[in-house]
């Protein structure tokens, strides 16, 4: 549950980089997670990317189509429905104002009903903003997936760790054990890889 820290370990005759759990570093009795070698993580990344190159038609293309079609369409439909409700809310407030200016309803009733409608309108606006953030998140996922798919379609297998490629596609790594890492990609996929 804690973050890892990069450290240099010494062994007879050579040094190597490793990642250690911060909790384990502070108190070994609270966390039994031992270090993970940096070169093992890099090799796991290379293996994962090569699997994506090999299986991009079965994994990345269907995933891209799914995020393009499903969630964006639903969110846009919901935004349109809420915008319709917001327009109806505005019409109700205008009608309420006309009724008060014509003396049909008193000022107290007007204030109560108008405040309810204003509160409802704020709620609608908040929902629309949240949905727009979802859509922009989906747009970001589509762009990241498209970029990853372009890399995979080239068909060039990696022979060594590529730092730029790693930074372009990986959001973070979650270590499950000394033998398994989960790569959380910027496109929204989480892929497990053995080390």
Short mmCIF file of C-alpha atoms in Angstrom, two decimals:
data_model
loop_
_atom_site.label_atom_id
_atom_site.label_comp_id
_atom_site.label_asym_id
_atom_site.label_seq_id
_atom_site.Cartn_x
_atom_site.Cartn_y
_atom_site.Cartn_z
CA UNK A 1 0.00 0.00 0.00
CA UNK A 2 3.01 2.34 0.10
CA UNK A 3 5.18 3.82 -2.62
CA UNK A 4 8.54 2.39 -3.59
CA UNK A 5 11.87 4.15 -3.43
CA UNK A 6 14.77 3.56 -5.81
CA UNK A 7 17.97 2.52 -4.05
CA UNK A 8 21.39 1.25 -5.04
CA UNK A 9 22.26 -2.17 -3.62
CA UNK A 10 25.80 -3.43 -3.36
CA UNK A 11 26.85 -6.98 -3.91
CA UNK A 12 30.35 -8.41 -4.00
CA UNK A 13 32.00 -6.77 -6.98
CA UNK A 14 29.00 -4.88 -8.43
CA UNK A 15 26.06 -2.58 -7.68
CA UNK A 16 22.49 -2.67 -8.96
CA UNK A 17 19.37 -0.52 -8.70
CA UNK A 18 16.34 -1.85 -6.83
CA UNK A 19 12.95 -0.55 -5.72
CA UNK A 20 12.06 -0.89 -2.03
CA UNK A 21 8.79 -0.34 -0.18
CA UNK A 22 8.97 2.77 2.03
CA UNK A 23 7.13 1.00 4.86
CA UNK A 24 9.58 -1.92 4.68
CA UNK A 25 12.54 0.49 4.78
CA UNK A 26 11.17 2.19 7.93
CA UNK A 27 9.97 -0.94 9.76
CA UNK A 28 10.51 -4.44 8.39
CA UNK A 29 7.98 -5.89 10.85
CA UNK A 30 5.14 -3.83 9.25
CA UNK A 31 5.85 -4.92 5.66
CA UNK A 32 7.42 -8.13 4.42
CA UNK A 33 7.79 -6.86 0.82
CA UNK A 34 11.39 -7.30 -0.26
CA UNK A 35 13.06 -5.21 -2.94
CA UNK A 36 12.35 -5.56 -6.66
CA UNK A 37 15.28 -5.23 -9.02
CA UNK A 38 15.09 -2.34 -11.48
CA UNK A 39 16.32 -4.49 -14.37
CA UNK A 40 13.51 -7.03 -13.66
CA UNK A 41 10.88 -4.27 -13.90
CA UNK A 42 12.39 -2.98 -17.13
CA UNK A 43 12.43 -6.48 -18.61
CA UNK A 44 8.79 -6.98 -17.56
CA UNK A 45 7.91 -3.74 -19.38
CA UNK A 46 9.71 -4.93 -22.53
CA UNK A 47 7.88 -8.27 -22.37
CA UNK A 48 4.51 -6.55 -21.88
CA UNK A 49 5.06 -4.20 -24.83
CA UNK A 50 6.14 -7.10 -27.06
CA UNK A 51 2.95 -8.97 -26.10
CA UNK A 52 0.96 -5.87 -27.12
CA UNK A 53 2.76 -5.79 -30.47
CA UNK A 54 1.90 -9.45 -30.99
CA UNK A 55 -1.73 -9.26 -29.77
CA UNK A 56 -2.76 -5.71 -30.69
CA UNK A 57 -5.53 -6.91 -33.03
CA UNK A 58 -7.11 -9.01 -30.27
CA UNK A 59 -6.65 -6.54 -27.40
CA UNK A 60 -6.03 -2.92 -28.39
CA UNK A 61 -8.33 -2.62 -31.43
CA UNK A 62 -11.46 -3.97 -29.65
CA UNK A 63 -10.62 -1.91 -26.55
CA UNK A 64 -10.28 1.25 -28.65
CA UNK A 65 -13.62 0.62 -30.37
CA UNK A 66 -15.31 -0.03 -27.02
CA UNK A 67 -14.13 3.22 -25.41
CA UNK A 68 -14.91 5.18 -28.56
CA UNK A 69 -18.49 3.95 -28.77
CA UNK A 70 -19.86 3.03 -25.38
CA UNK A 71 -19.07 5.50 -22.67
CA UNK A 72 -18.78 8.65 -24.76
CA UNK A 73 -22.18 8.08 -26.40
CA UNK A 74 -23.85 7.41 -23.03
CA UNK A 75 -22.27 10.47 -21.45
CA UNK A 76 -23.22 12.72 -24.37
CA UNK A 77 -26.81 11.40 -24.26
CA UNK A 78 -26.98 12.09 -20.51
CA UNK A 79 -25.56 15.60 -21.01
CA UNK A 80 -28.26 16.32 -23.62
CA UNK A 81 -31.01 15.04 -21.29
CA UNK A 82 -29.76 17.19 -18.40
CA UNK A 83 -29.43 20.24 -20.67
CA UNK A 84 -33.10 19.74 -21.62
CA UNK A 85 -34.02 19.60 -17.91
CA UNK A 86 -31.93 22.74 -17.32
CA UNK A 87 -33.79 24.56 -20.12
CA UNK A 88 -37.14 23.49 -18.61
CA UNK A 89 -35.93 24.75 -15.24
CA UNK A 90 -35.14 28.15 -16.79
CA UNK A 91 -38.62 28.29 -18.37
CA UNK A 92 -40.23 27.52 -14.99
CA UNK A 93 -38.26 30.33 -13.33
CA UNK A 94 -39.32 32.76 -16.07
CA UNK A 95 -42.96 31.71 -15.68
CA UNK A 96 -42.68 32.09 -11.92
CA UNK A 97 -41.28 35.61 -12.34
CA UNK A 98 -44.15 36.57 -14.69
CA UNK A 99 -46.72 35.21 -12.21
CA UNK A 100 -45.20 37.25 -9.38
CA UNK A 101 -44.97 40.48 -11.43
CA UNK A 102 -48.64 40.06 -12.44
CA UNK A 103 -49.57 39.63 -8.79
CA UNK A 104 -50.91 36.07 -9.21
CA UNK A 105 -48.53 34.66 -6.56
CA UNK A 106 -47.10 36.42 -3.51
CA UNK A 107 -43.44 37.27 -2.93
CA UNK A 108 -42.85 34.57 -0.26
CA UNK A 109 -44.12 31.73 -2.49
CA UNK A 110 -42.08 33.15 -5.37
CA UNK A 111 -38.86 33.17 -3.27
CA UNK A 112 -39.41 29.61 -2.00
CA UNK A 113 -40.11 28.16 -5.44
CA UNK A 114 -37.38 30.22 -7.15
CA UNK A 115 -34.77 29.08 -4.60
CA UNK A 116 -35.75 25.43 -5.20
CA UNK A 117 -35.42 25.90 -8.95
CA UNK A 118 -32.07 27.70 -8.61
CA UNK A 119 -30.76 24.89 -6.41
CA UNK A 120 -31.97 22.31 -8.93
CA UNK A 121 -30.28 24.26 -11.78
CA UNK A 122 -26.97 24.28 -9.86
CA UNK A 123 -27.30 20.53 -9.38
CA UNK A 124 -27.91 20.06 -13.12
CA UNK A 125 -24.86 22.18 -13.97
CA UNK A 126 -22.70 20.13 -11.60
CA UNK A 127 -23.90 16.89 -13.22
CA UNK A 128 -23.12 18.27 -16.68
CA UNK A 129 -19.59 19.26 -15.60
CA UNK A 130 -18.97 15.81 -14.12
CA UNK A 131 -20.15 14.14 -17.31
CA UNK A 132 -18.02 16.48 -19.44
CA UNK A 133 -15.01 15.47 -17.32
CA UNK A 134 -15.88 11.82 -17.99
CA UNK A 135 -16.08 12.51 -21.73
CA UNK A 136 -12.76 14.37 -21.70
CA UNK A 137 -11.28 11.46 -19.73
CA UNK A 138 -12.57 9.11 -22.41
CA UNK A 139 -11.12 11.38 -25.09
CA UNK A 140 -7.77 11.17 -23.29
CA UNK A 141 -8.05 7.38 -23.12
CA UNK A 142 -8.91 7.22 -26.83
CA UNK A 143 -5.87 9.35 -27.69
CA UNK A 144 -3.56 7.27 -25.47
CA UNK A 145 -4.93 3.99 -26.85
CA UNK A 146 -4.58 5.24 -30.42
CA UNK A 147 -0.96 6.18 -29.75
CA UNK A 148 -0.24 2.77 -28.21
CA UNK A 149 -1.98 1.04 -31.13
CA UNK A 150 0.17 2.97 -33.64
CA UNK A 151 3.28 1.74 -31.83
CA UNK A 152 2.01 -1.87 -31.76
CA UNK A 153 0.94 -1.87 -35.42
CA UNK A 154 4.48 -1.10 -36.52
CA UNK A 155 5.31 -4.62 -35.38
CA UNK A 156 8.77 -3.76 -34.07
CA UNK A 157 9.59 -5.91 -31.06
CA UNK A 158 11.57 -4.23 -28.29
CA UNK A 159 14.98 -5.68 -27.55
CA UNK A 160 15.81 -3.31 -24.69
CA UNK A 161 14.03 -0.96 -22.26
CA UNK A 162 12.96 2.33 -23.86
CA UNK A 163 12.55 5.10 -21.26
CA UNK A 164 10.64 7.42 -23.61
CA UNK A 165 8.19 4.68 -24.54
CA UNK A 166 7.72 3.85 -20.85
CA UNK A 167 7.01 7.46 -19.90
CA UNK A 168 4.66 7.90 -22.86
CA UNK A 169 2.43 4.93 -22.03
CA UNK A 170 2.75 3.98 -18.33
CA UNK A 171 0.97 5.96 -15.61
CA UNK A 172 2.30 3.85 -12.73
CA UNK A 173 3.38 0.36 -11.69
CA UNK A 174 1.72 -1.54 -8.86
CA UNK A 175 3.86 -4.31 -7.38
CA UNK A 176 1.77 -7.31 -6.30
CA UNK A 177 4.76 -9.46 -5.30
CA UNK A 178 8.43 -9.83 -6.15
CA UNK A 179 7.27 -11.86 -9.13
CA UNK A 180 4.36 -9.80 -10.47
CA UNK A 181 3.97 -6.19 -11.55
CA UNK A 182 0.79 -4.49 -12.81
CA UNK A 183 1.40 -1.78 -15.39
CA UNK A 184 -1.37 0.84 -15.26
CA UNK A 185 -1.29 2.38 -18.71
CA UNK A 186 -2.44 5.91 -19.56
CA UNK A 187 -5.02 4.43 -21.94
CA UNK A 188 -6.87 2.90 -18.98
CA UNK A 189 -5.69 -0.71 -19.28
CA UNK A 190 -3.93 -2.48 -16.41
CA UNK A 191 -1.71 -5.34 -17.57
CA UNK A 192 -0.04 -7.88 -15.28
CA UNK A 193 3.41 -9.15 -16.07
CA UNK A 194 5.58 -11.74 -14.34
CA UNK A 195 9.13 -10.82 -13.38
#
